[in-house]
Coordinates of C-alpha atoms and ligand atoms in Angstrom, one line a residue:
M1 CA -11.0 12.1 -31.6
K2 CA -7.4 12.0 -33.0
P3 CA -5.3 8.8 -32.5
I4 CA -3.5 8.6 -29.2
Q5 CA 0.3 9.5 -29.5
T6 CA 1.5 11.0 -26.4
I7 CA 0.4 9.8 -23.0
L8 CA 0.9 11.9 -19.8
C9 CA 0.9 10.8 -16.2
I10 CA 0.5 13.3 -13.4
G11 CA 2.0 12.0 -10.0
A12 CA 5.1 10.1 -10.1
G13 CA 4.5 8.0 -7.1
Y14 CA 4.1 4.6 -6.1
V15 CA 1.3 4.0 -8.7
G16 CA 2.2 6.5 -11.4
G17 CA 5.8 5.7 -11.7
P18 CA 5.4 1.8 -11.9
T19 CA 2.4 2.1 -14.2
M20 CA 3.9 4.1 -16.8
V21 CA 7.1 2.1 -16.7
V22 CA 5.4 -0.9 -17.6
M23 CA 2.9 0.8 -20.2
A24 CA 6.0 2.3 -21.9
D25 CA 7.7 -1.1 -22.1
R26 CA 4.7 -2.9 -23.6
C27 CA 3.5 0.0 -26.0
P28 CA 6.7 1.2 -27.8
E29 CA 4.5 3.1 -30.3
Y30 CA 3.5 5.8 -27.7
R31 CA 5.4 8.3 -26.1
F32 CA 5.0 8.7 -22.4
L33 CA 5.6 11.6 -20.3
V34 CA 5.5 11.8 -16.4
T35 CA 5.3 14.9 -14.3
D36 CA 5.2 15.5 -10.7
I37 CA 5.2 18.6 -8.2
N38 CA 8.1 16.9 -6.3
A39 CA 11.2 17.8 -8.5
D40 CA 13.5 15.4 -6.3
R41 CA 11.2 12.6 -7.1
L42 CA 11.3 13.5 -10.8
R43 CA 15.1 14.0 -10.9
A44 CA 15.4 10.3 -9.3
W45 CA 13.1 8.7 -11.8
Q46 CA 15.0 10.3 -14.7
S47 CA 18.2 9.2 -13.4
G48 CA 17.4 5.5 -13.6
N49 CA 17.3 5.2 -10.1
P50 CA 13.8 5.3 -9.0
P51 CA 12.7 7.0 -5.5
I52 CA 10.8 4.0 -4.6
Y53 CA 12.0 0.2 -4.0
E54 CA 10.0 -2.2 -6.1
P55 CA 11.3 -5.6 -7.2
G56 CA 12.1 -5.5 -11.0
L57 CA 11.2 -1.9 -11.6
Q58 CA 14.7 -0.7 -12.2
E59 CA 15.5 -3.2 -15.1
I60 CA 12.6 -2.1 -16.9
L61 CA 13.0 1.5 -16.3
A62 CA 16.5 1.1 -17.8
R63 CA 14.8 -0.3 -20.9
V64 CA 12.2 2.3 -21.6
L65 CA 14.0 5.5 -20.0
N66 CA 14.7 8.3 -22.9
R67 CA 13.5 5.8 -25.4
N68 CA 9.8 6.4 -25.1
L69 CA 9.5 7.5 -21.4
F70 CA 10.5 11.0 -20.1
F71 CA 10.0 12.6 -16.7
T72 CA 9.6 16.2 -16.9
P73 CA 8.7 19.1 -14.5
D74 CA 7.1 21.0 -17.3
A75 CA 3.5 19.9 -16.6
D76 CA 2.1 22.8 -18.7
T77 CA 3.9 21.9 -21.8
A78 CA 3.2 18.2 -21.1
I79 CA -0.5 18.8 -20.9
E80 CA -0.6 20.8 -24.0
E81 CA 1.1 17.7 -26.0
A82 CA -0.8 15.0 -24.3
D83 CA -3.8 12.9 -26.0
L84 CA -4.6 11.2 -22.7
I85 CA -3.6 12.1 -19.2
F86 CA -3.6 9.7 -16.3
V87 CA -4.0 11.4 -13.0
S88 CA -2.3 9.5 -10.1
V89 CA -1.8 12.0 -7.5
N90 CA -2.4 11.2 -4.0
T91 CA -6.0 11.3 -2.1
P92 CA -5.1 10.9 1.4
T93 CA -7.6 11.2 4.4
K94 CA -8.7 14.4 4.9
T95 CA -7.4 16.1 8.2
F96 CA -9.4 19.0 8.4
G97 CA -12.9 20.3 8.0
Q98 CA -16.0 18.2 6.9
G99 CA -15.5 14.6 6.9
A100 CA -12.1 15.0 8.8
G101 CA -10.4 11.8 9.6
M102 CA -12.6 9.7 7.1
A103 CA -13.3 11.4 3.7
A104 CA -10.8 11.5 0.9
D105 CA -8.7 14.9 0.5
L106 CA -9.4 15.7 -3.1
Q107 CA -7.4 19.1 -3.2
Y108 CA -4.6 17.6 -5.1
W109 CA -7.1 16.1 -7.6
E110 CA -9.0 19.3 -8.3
K111 CA -5.8 21.2 -8.7
T112 CA -4.7 18.9 -11.2
A113 CA -8.0 19.3 -13.1
R114 CA -7.9 23.0 -13.1
Q115 CA -4.5 22.8 -14.4
I116 CA -5.5 20.5 -17.2
K117 CA -8.4 22.9 -17.9
A118 CA -6.2 25.8 -18.0
R119 CA -3.6 24.4 -20.4
A120 CA -5.7 22.1 -22.8
R121 CA -5.9 23.2 -26.6
T122 CA -7.1 19.8 -28.1
P123 CA -9.5 17.2 -27.0
K124 CA -8.3 14.8 -24.3
I125 CA -9.1 11.9 -22.4
V126 CA -8.4 12.5 -18.5
V127 CA -8.1 9.1 -16.7
E128 CA -8.6 8.9 -12.9
K129 CA -6.2 6.4 -11.5
S130 CA -6.1 7.7 -7.9
T131 CA -8.5 6.0 -5.8
V132 CA -11.5 8.7 -5.6
P133 CA -14.9 8.7 -3.8
V134 CA -17.8 7.9 -5.7
R135 CA -19.0 10.5 -8.3
T136 CA -15.3 12.1 -8.4
A137 CA -15.3 11.8 -12.1
E138 CA -18.6 13.5 -12.3
A139 CA -17.2 16.5 -10.5
M140 CA -14.2 16.6 -12.4
E141 CA -16.0 16.4 -15.8
R142 CA -17.8 19.7 -14.7
I143 CA -14.6 21.7 -14.0
L144 CA -13.0 20.4 -17.3
N145 CA -16.0 21.0 -19.5
T146 CA -17.6 24.0 -18.1
G147 CA -16.8 27.6 -19.8
G148 CA -15.9 26.5 -23.4
G149 CA -12.5 25.0 -24.5
P150 CA -11.8 21.4 -26.1
R151 CA -13.8 18.8 -25.1
I152 CA -12.4 16.4 -22.3
E153 CA -13.8 13.0 -21.6
V154 CA -13.2 11.7 -18.0
L155 CA -12.7 8.0 -17.3
S156 CA -12.5 5.9 -13.9
N157 CA -9.5 3.4 -14.4
P158 CA -8.7 2.4 -10.8
E159 CA -5.3 0.8 -10.1
F160 CA -5.2 -2.8 -8.2
L161 CA -1.6 -3.3 -8.0
A162 CA -0.2 -4.1 -4.4
E163 CA 3.3 -2.6 -3.4
G164 CA 6.1 -5.4 -3.8
T165 CA 4.4 -7.1 -6.1
A166 CA 3.4 -3.9 -8.4
I167 CA 5.5 -5.1 -11.6
R168 CA 3.9 -8.5 -11.4
D169 CA 0.5 -7.2 -10.9
L170 CA 0.8 -4.8 -13.6
L171 CA 1.9 -7.3 -15.8
E172 CA -0.7 -9.8 -15.1
P173 CA -3.6 -8.1 -13.7
D174 CA -6.8 -10.1 -12.6
R175 CA -8.5 -7.5 -14.4
V176 CA -8.3 -3.9 -15.7
L177 CA -11.3 -1.8 -14.9
I178 CA -12.6 1.0 -17.0
G179 CA -15.5 3.2 -16.2
G180 CA -17.0 5.9 -18.6
P181 CA -20.1 7.4 -19.8
E182 CA -22.4 5.6 -21.9
T183 CA -22.2 8.3 -25.0
P184 CA -20.6 7.9 -28.4
N185 CA -17.6 10.0 -27.1
G186 CA -17.5 8.1 -23.8
R187 CA -17.4 4.8 -25.5
E188 CA -14.8 5.8 -28.0
A189 CA -12.6 7.0 -25.0
M190 CA -13.0 3.8 -23.1
E191 CA -12.3 1.9 -26.4
A192 CA -8.9 4.2 -26.8
L193 CA -7.9 3.1 -23.3
A194 CA -8.8 -0.4 -23.6
T195 CA -6.7 -0.5 -26.7
I196 CA -3.6 0.7 -24.7
Y197 CA -4.2 -2.1 -22.4
A198 CA -4.9 -4.7 -24.8
H199 CA -1.1 -4.6 -26.0
W200 CA -0.4 -7.1 -23.0
V201 CA -3.7 -7.7 -21.3
P202 CA -6.3 -10.5 -22.5
R203 CA -9.4 -8.6 -23.6
E204 CA -11.6 -10.7 -21.6
R205 CA -9.9 -9.2 -18.5
I206 CA -10.5 -5.6 -19.6
L207 CA -14.0 -5.0 -18.0
T208 CA -15.9 -1.8 -19.0
M209 CA -18.6 -0.5 -17.0
D210 CA -20.4 3.0 -15.8
V211 CA -18.0 5.4 -13.9
W212 CA -19.7 5.1 -10.6
S213 CA -19.9 1.5 -10.4
S214 CA -16.0 1.6 -11.5
E215 CA -15.1 4.0 -8.7
L216 CA -17.0 1.9 -6.0
A217 CA -15.6 -1.3 -7.1
K218 CA -12.1 0.0 -6.4
L219 CA -13.3 1.1 -2.6
A220 CA -15.1 -2.2 -2.2
A221 CA -12.3 -4.4 -3.4
N222 CA -10.0 -3.0 -0.8
A223 CA -12.7 -3.1 1.8
F224 CA -13.1 -6.9 1.1
L225 CA -9.2 -7.4 1.2
A226 CA -8.9 -5.3 4.5
Q227 CA -12.1 -7.2 6.1
R228 CA -10.5 -10.5 5.5
I229 CA -7.5 -9.6 7.4
S230 CA -9.5 -8.0 10.2
S231 CA -11.7 -11.3 10.3
I232 CA -8.9 -13.6 10.7
N233 CA -7.3 -11.3 13.2
A234 CA -10.5 -11.0 15.3
L235 CA -9.8 -14.9 15.9
T236 CA -6.3 -14.5 17.2
G237 CA -7.2 -13.6 20.8
L238 CA -9.6 -16.7 20.9
C239 CA -7.1 -19.0 19.5
E240 CA -4.2 -17.9 22.1
A241 CA -6.6 -18.1 25.0
T242 CA -8.1 -21.7 24.0
G243 CA -4.8 -23.4 22.6
A244 CA -6.4 -23.3 18.9
D245 CA -3.8 -22.4 16.0
I246 CA -4.8 -19.7 13.9
T247 CA -2.7 -21.0 10.8
R248 CA -4.8 -24.5 10.9
V249 CA -8.0 -22.5 11.3
A250 CA -7.0 -20.2 8.4
Q251 CA -6.1 -23.3 6.5
A252 CA -9.4 -25.1 7.0
V253 CA -11.5 -22.2 6.4
G254 CA -9.5 -21.2 3.2
L255 CA -9.8 -24.7 1.5
D256 CA -13.5 -24.0 1.2
R257 CA -13.3 -22.6 -2.5
R258 CA -15.9 -20.0 -2.0
I259 CA -13.5 -18.4 0.6
G260 CA -10.0 -19.5 -0.8
P261 CA -6.7 -19.4 1.1
R262 CA -5.4 -15.8 0.3
F263 CA -5.4 -12.8 2.7
L264 CA -6.2 -14.8 5.8
E265 CA -2.5 -14.3 7.3
A266 CA -3.0 -13.1 10.9
G267 CA -0.8 -10.6 12.4
V268 CA -0.4 -7.1 13.7
G269 CA -2.9 -6.1 10.9
F270 CA -2.7 -4.3 7.8
G271 CA -0.7 -1.0 7.0
G272 CA -0.2 0.9 3.9
S273 CA -1.5 4.1 2.6
C274 CA -4.5 2.6 1.1
F275 CA -6.9 0.3 3.1
Q276 CA -7.6 2.3 6.0
K277 CA -8.0 5.3 3.9
D278 CA -10.3 3.7 1.6
V279 CA -12.2 1.8 4.4
L280 CA -12.7 5.1 6.0
N281 CA -13.7 6.8 2.7
L282 CA -16.3 4.2 2.5
V283 CA -17.6 4.7 6.0
Y284 CA -17.9 8.3 5.2
L285 CA -20.0 7.7 2.0
C286 CA -22.2 5.2 3.8
E287 CA -23.0 7.8 6.6
A288 CA -23.2 10.8 4.1
Q289 CA -25.7 8.7 2.1
G290 CA -27.8 7.9 5.2
F291 CA -26.6 4.1 5.7
P292 CA -25.3 4.2 9.4
E293 CA -25.4 0.5 9.7
A294 CA -23.4 -0.2 6.8
A295 CA -21.2 2.6 8.0
H296 CA -20.8 1.0 11.5
Y297 CA -20.0 -2.5 9.6
W298 CA -17.0 -1.2 7.6
R299 CA -15.6 1.0 10.5
Q300 CA -15.1 -2.2 12.7
V301 CA -12.7 -3.3 10.1
V302 CA -10.4 -0.4 11.0
V303 CA -11.4 -0.5 14.8
M304 CA -10.1 -4.3 14.7
N305 CA -6.8 -3.5 12.8
L306 CA -6.1 -0.9 15.5
E307 CA -7.0 -3.0 18.5
Q308 CA -4.6 -5.8 16.7
R309 CA -1.4 -3.6 17.1
R310 CA -2.4 -2.5 20.9
R311 CA -2.9 -6.3 21.7
F312 CA 0.5 -7.1 20.2
V313 CA 2.2 -4.4 22.5
R314 CA 0.1 -5.4 25.6
Q315 CA 1.4 -9.0 24.9
I316 CA 5.0 -7.9 25.1
V317 CA 4.5 -5.9 28.3
S318 CA 2.8 -8.6 29.8
R319 CA 5.3 -11.3 28.9
L320 CA 8.4 -9.2 29.8
F321 CA 7.3 -9.2 33.4
N322 CA 4.8 -6.0 33.2
T323 CA 7.5 -3.5 32.6
L324 CA 9.6 -2.4 29.6
V325 CA 11.5 0.3 31.4
D326 CA 14.9 0.4 29.9
K327 CA 14.5 -2.6 28.2
R328 CA 16.0 -2.9 24.8
I329 CA 13.6 -4.1 22.0
A330 CA 14.7 -5.0 18.6
L331 CA 11.9 -4.2 16.0
F332 CA 12.5 -6.6 12.9
G333 CA 11.0 -4.7 10.0
F334 CA 9.5 -1.4 9.7
A335 CA 8.1 -1.3 6.3
F336 CA 4.2 -2.0 6.2
K337 CA 4.9 -5.2 4.2
P338 CA 7.9 -6.8 2.7
D339 CA 9.7 -5.8 -0.5
T340 CA 9.0 -2.2 0.0
G341 CA 10.5 0.9 1.7
D342 CA 7.0 2.3 2.1
T343 CA 6.2 2.7 5.8
R344 CA 2.9 4.8 5.3
E345 CA 0.5 3.8 7.9
S346 CA 2.9 0.9 8.8
P347 CA 1.7 -0.9 12.0
A348 CA 5.2 -0.6 13.0
I349 CA 4.8 3.1 13.6
A350 CA 2.2 2.9 16.3
I351 CA 4.1 -0.2 17.9
C352 CA 7.1 1.8 18.1
R353 CA 5.4 4.7 19.7
Q354 CA 3.5 2.5 22.3
L355 CA 6.6 0.8 23.1
V356 CA 8.5 4.0 23.7
E357 CA 5.5 5.2 25.8
E358 CA 6.4 2.3 28.0
R359 CA 9.9 3.5 28.1
A360 CA 11.6 0.7 26.5
Q361 CA 14.7 1.5 24.2
V362 CA 13.6 0.4 20.7
V363 CA 16.1 -0.8 18.0
V364 CA 14.5 -0.7 14.4
T365 CA 15.8 -2.6 11.7
D366 CA 14.6 -2.9 8.1
P367 CA 16.4 -3.8 4.8
Q368 CA 14.8 -0.9 2.7
A369 CA 12.7 1.3 5.1
L370 CA 15.3 2.8 7.6
P371 CA 15.3 6.4 5.8
N372 CA 11.3 6.5 6.0
A373 CA 11.4 4.9 9.5
Q374 CA 13.8 7.8 10.7
R375 CA 11.4 10.4 9.2
D376 CA 8.4 9.0 10.7
L377 CA 9.8 8.6 14.4
A378 CA 11.8 12.0 14.2
D379 CA 10.2 13.5 17.1
L380 CA 11.1 10.5 19.4
G381 CA 14.8 11.3 19.6
T382 CA 17.2 8.8 20.9
A383 CA 14.3 6.5 22.6
V384 CA 14.6 4.8 19.1
L385 CA 17.7 3.6 17.5
F386 CA 18.1 2.7 13.9
E387 CA 20.4 -0.3 12.8
P388 CA 20.5 -1.9 9.4
D389 CA 22.3 -5.0 10.8
P390 CA 19.6 -7.2 12.4
Y391 CA 22.3 -8.8 14.4
R392 CA 23.5 -6.0 15.9
A393 CA 20.2 -4.7 16.4
A394 CA 19.1 -7.5 18.8
E395 CA 22.5 -7.4 20.4
G396 CA 21.9 -6.8 24.2
A397 CA 18.1 -6.8 23.5
H398 CA 15.6 -8.5 26.0
A399 CA 13.2 -9.1 23.1
I400 CA 12.8 -9.1 19.0
A401 CA 9.5 -8.2 18.0
L402 CA 8.8 -9.0 14.4
V403 CA 6.4 -7.0 12.5
T404 CA 7.5 -7.1 8.8
A405 CA 7.8 -10.5 7.3
W406 CA 10.7 -9.9 5.3
S407 CA 12.3 -13.3 4.1
E408 CA 15.7 -12.2 5.2
Y409 CA 14.5 -12.6 8.7
R410 CA 13.6 -16.3 8.1
R411 CA 17.5 -16.8 7.0
L412 CA 19.1 -15.6 10.0
D413 CA 21.2 -17.4 12.4
Y414 CA 19.0 -17.3 15.3
R415 CA 21.5 -19.3 17.6
R416 CA 24.0 -16.5 17.3
I417 CA 21.3 -13.9 17.7
F418 CA 20.0 -15.7 21.0
E419 CA 23.6 -16.0 22.6
R420 CA 24.1 -12.1 22.4
M421 CA 20.4 -11.4 24.0
V422 CA 19.7 -10.8 27.8
Q423 CA 18.2 -13.9 29.3
P424 CA 15.5 -15.1 29.5
A425 CA 15.2 -13.8 25.7
F426 CA 11.8 -13.4 24.1
L427 CA 10.7 -13.5 20.6
F428 CA 7.3 -12.0 19.6
D429 CA 6.3 -13.0 16.0
G430 CA 3.9 -10.6 14.8
R431 CA 3.5 -12.2 11.3
N432 CA 4.0 -15.8 12.2
A433 CA 6.8 -15.6 9.9
L434 CA 9.7 -17.7 11.7
D435 CA 10.1 -21.5 12.5
H436 CA 8.6 -21.1 16.3
R437 CA 9.5 -24.9 17.2
R438 CA 13.2 -24.2 16.4
L439 CA 13.4 -21.1 18.0
F440 CA 12.0 -22.5 21.2
E441 CA 14.6 -25.5 20.9
I442 CA 17.4 -22.8 20.8
G443 CA 16.3 -21.3 23.9
F444 CA 13.7 -18.5 23.0
N445 CA 10.7 -17.8 24.6
V446 CA 8.2 -17.8 21.6
C447 CA 4.9 -15.7 21.3
P448 CA 3.4 -16.1 17.9
T449 CA 0.2 -14.5 16.8
G450 CA -2.9 -16.7 17.6
K451 CA -1.3 -19.7 18.6
A452 CA -0.1 -20.8 22.2
A453 CA 3.2 -19.2 23.3
L454 CA 6.1 -21.9 23.8
L455 CA 7.6 -20.6 27.1
H456 CA 10.6 -22.0 29.1
S457 CA 9.6 -22.6 32.7
Ligands
NAD501 P1 2.2 8.9 -3.8 O1 2.2 9.7 -2.6 O2 3.2 7.8 -3.9 O3 2.3 9.7 -5.3 C1 1.4 10.7 -5.6 C2 2.3 11.8 -6.4 O4 1.3 12.8 -6.8 C3 3.3 12.5 -5.5 O5 4.7 12.1 -5.8 C4 3.2 14.0 -5.5 O6 4.2 14.8 -5.4 C5 2.2 14.0 -6.6 N1 1.5 15.2 -6.9 C6 0.4 15.5 -5.7 N2 -0.2 16.7 -6.2 C7 0.0 17.0 -7.7 C8 -0.2 18.0 -8.7 N3 -0.9 18.7 -8.3 N4 0.7 17.8 -9.9 C9 1.8 17.0 -9.9 N5 1.9 16.0 -9.0 C10 1.2 15.9 -7.8 O7 0.8 8.1 -3.9 P2 0.4 6.7 -4.4 O8 0.7 5.8 -3.7 O9 1.0 6.4 -5.9 O10 -1.1 6.7 -4.6 C11 -1.8 7.4 -5.6 C12 -3.0 7.1 -5.8 O11 -3.2 5.8 -6.3 C13 -3.8 7.0 -4.6 O12 -5.3 7.5 -4.6 C14 -3.7 5.9 -3.9 O13 -5.2 5.8 -3.3 C15 -4.0 5.1 -5.5 N6 -3.4 3.7 -5.1 C16 -2.3 3.5 -4.6 C17 -1.8 2.0 -4.7 C18 -0.6 1.8 -3.7 O14 -0.1 0.7 -3.8 N7 0.2 2.9 -3.4 C19 -2.5 1.1 -5.5 C20 -3.6 1.5 -6.0 C21 -4.3 2.5 -5.7
UGA502 C1 -3.5 -3.3 -1.3 C2 -4.4 -3.9 -2.4 O1 -3.9 -5.5 -2.2 C3 -4.1 -3.8 -3.6 O2 -4.8 -4.7 -4.7 C4 -4.6 -2.2 -4.0 O3 -4.3 -1.9 -5.4 C5 -3.6 -1.3 -2.9 O4 -4.0 -1.9 -1.6 C6 -4.1 0.0 -2.9 O5 -5.2 0.3 -3.4 O6 -3.5 0.8 -2.5 P1 -0.8 -3.2 -0.9 O7 -1.7 -2.0 0.4 O8 0.1 -2.5 -1.5 O9 -2.0 -3.2 -1.6 O10 -0.4 -4.3 -0.1 P2 -1.3 -5.6 0.5 O11 -0.5 -6.9 0.0 O12 -2.7 -5.8 0.2 O13 -1.0 -5.5 2.0 C7 -1.4 -4.6 2.9 C8 -1.2 -4.8 4.3 O14 -2.1 -6.0 4.7 C9 0.0 -5.3 4.8 O15 0.3 -4.4 5.9 C10 0.1 -6.7 4.8 O16 1.1 -7.1 5.9 C11 -1.5 -6.9 5.5 N1 -1.8 -8.3 5.1 C12 -1.9 -8.7 4.1 C13 -2.1 -9.2 6.5 O17 -2.0 -8.6 7.4 N2 -2.6 -10.4 6.3 C14 -2.8 -10.8 4.9 O18 -3.3 -12.1 4.6 C15 -2.5 -10.1 3.7

C-alpha cells in the first residue's frame, strides 16, 4: 500500500466537517479534501463560514482552509486522488419498506460506495465514519471489491463526538475505535489509520478490533447513554408525586463510582439526530436476529423518551387551568441541546406541536436555532412566532417553557420578564436549568422537572 498523502471525506455535515477540520489542523503533512452533494454546504465551508454552529470550529477552520484543507464539489476527481476516504454521509431511520421507522436507511452509503468503485484507479482505504448497522462494512466490501479493479480495504471508525462539544471531543477523545479485517492488508490499513490519529491521540486510547464489534460498539454506546437519560426520566413523575427531588436522587446515585455522575440530568428527554435512530436500529437488529425480549428492552428507552415530552405538555395544560386556548407560551430554546443550532429530533418540535394542538400561541426563541425552527414548523403558520429576543418572546406570555438549557437563559433579568407577563405567571423548567427558589421569590409559579412545584396560592 502506498503511503497516505491525500485524505478525502465524503459528507460535509456535523461529523465530516469538524472531523476534517481538526485532522487537517493536527496533521499538516496530509492534504485533506471534503466533498458533498449539497453545494450550498460546500460553499459555506469553503468561505470560512461553516454551515453549522459549533464552538471553536471557525477559528481552527481559518487556520487550515486552503492550507491543507479544501472543499470541492468534484467528487470524482477527489476520489481518484485520495488514498484514504472517510464516508460520513447521513444514515437516517428508514421511512419506507422493510424496517420502516426502525432500520437505518443505507441508500446514501451505498450510493457513495458505488461512486468510489466507479472512480477508484488505485488501491484505497475506505473508512466508515457514519453510524451503520452491524455488518455494513462487509456489504460495502463486497460492492467495492467485486468485478476487478484496485483492492479496497474497508474499515469501521465510528465517531463519538457530541454536538456543542465536537471540537473538544475530537481533540481529546475518550477513545478512537478502529475495526478492520484480521488479514495482513486489513492490519496494514488499520495501522495507517491509527497513525493519522496518533498525531494527537495517545496510542493507548486507539483501540483496534474486528469490524463487527466496532460497528456494534457504536450502537451500544449510544444506547447506553440514551438509556441513562430514560432511566432518570422514568423517576421524575414519581419524584413530583411524592415530593422527592430528582437532582438529589441523581446526585446520590451518581456518587457510586460504578455508576458515575454524568448523563443523569432529568428533563424533557433526549433529542438529536442519533440517539433515537441508533436505539431503533439496535431494536431492529435484535428483532431481525430473533431476540424479541432484547428488542423490547431497548425499545422502551425510546418509548420513555417520547412519553417525557407528552408529560411536560400535560403538566403545562393542567397547571394553566386546563386550557391553553389563545394563551401565549414562550418556548425558551429550540435546539436539541445548548451550543448548537441543530434541531433534528429536538423535543421542542413535538412540544411545540402539542401546544399548538391545544390552540396556544407559541413564541419560540433560541440563540442559534431559529432558522431551523422556522423550517421545522413551517406548516404551523401563524400559530407559532419566532423571536430572537427572549425578553420580547416572554412579553404578554402566560408561561415560559424552557426546553434547551442555554447558559444565556440563566443570566436573564427574570424580574423584568415577570413584570411584563400575564399574571399569574408560570415557568416550566424542562431542563432544571434555572434557580427555582429565586424565580419563586420574584413571583413566578415554578414547575421544575422531577421536583415539587413552587406555587403561590
Ligand atoms: P449530516 O446530515 O449533517 O451530514 C451528512 C452529509 O452527507 C450531508 O451534508 C449530505 O448532503 C451528505 N451526503 C449524503 N449523501 C451523499 C453522497 N452520496 N455524496 C456526498 N455527500 C452526501 O449528518 P451528520 O450529523 O454529520 O451524521 C453523519 C453520520 O455520522 C451519521 O451516520 C450519524 O449517525 C453519525 N454521527 C453523527 C454525530 C452527530 O453528532 N451529528 C455523531 C456521531 C456519529
Ligand atoms: C450523542 C453522544 O453523546 C455522542 O457520543 C455520539 O457520538 C452522538 O450522540 C452521535 O452518535 O450522534 P449528541 O446527540 O450530539 O451526542 O449530544 P448529547 O450531549 O449526547 O445529548 C443528546 C440529548 O440528550 C440532548 O437532547 C440532551 O439535552 C439530552 N441529555 C443529555 C439529557 O436529557 N440528559 C443528560 O443527562 C444528557
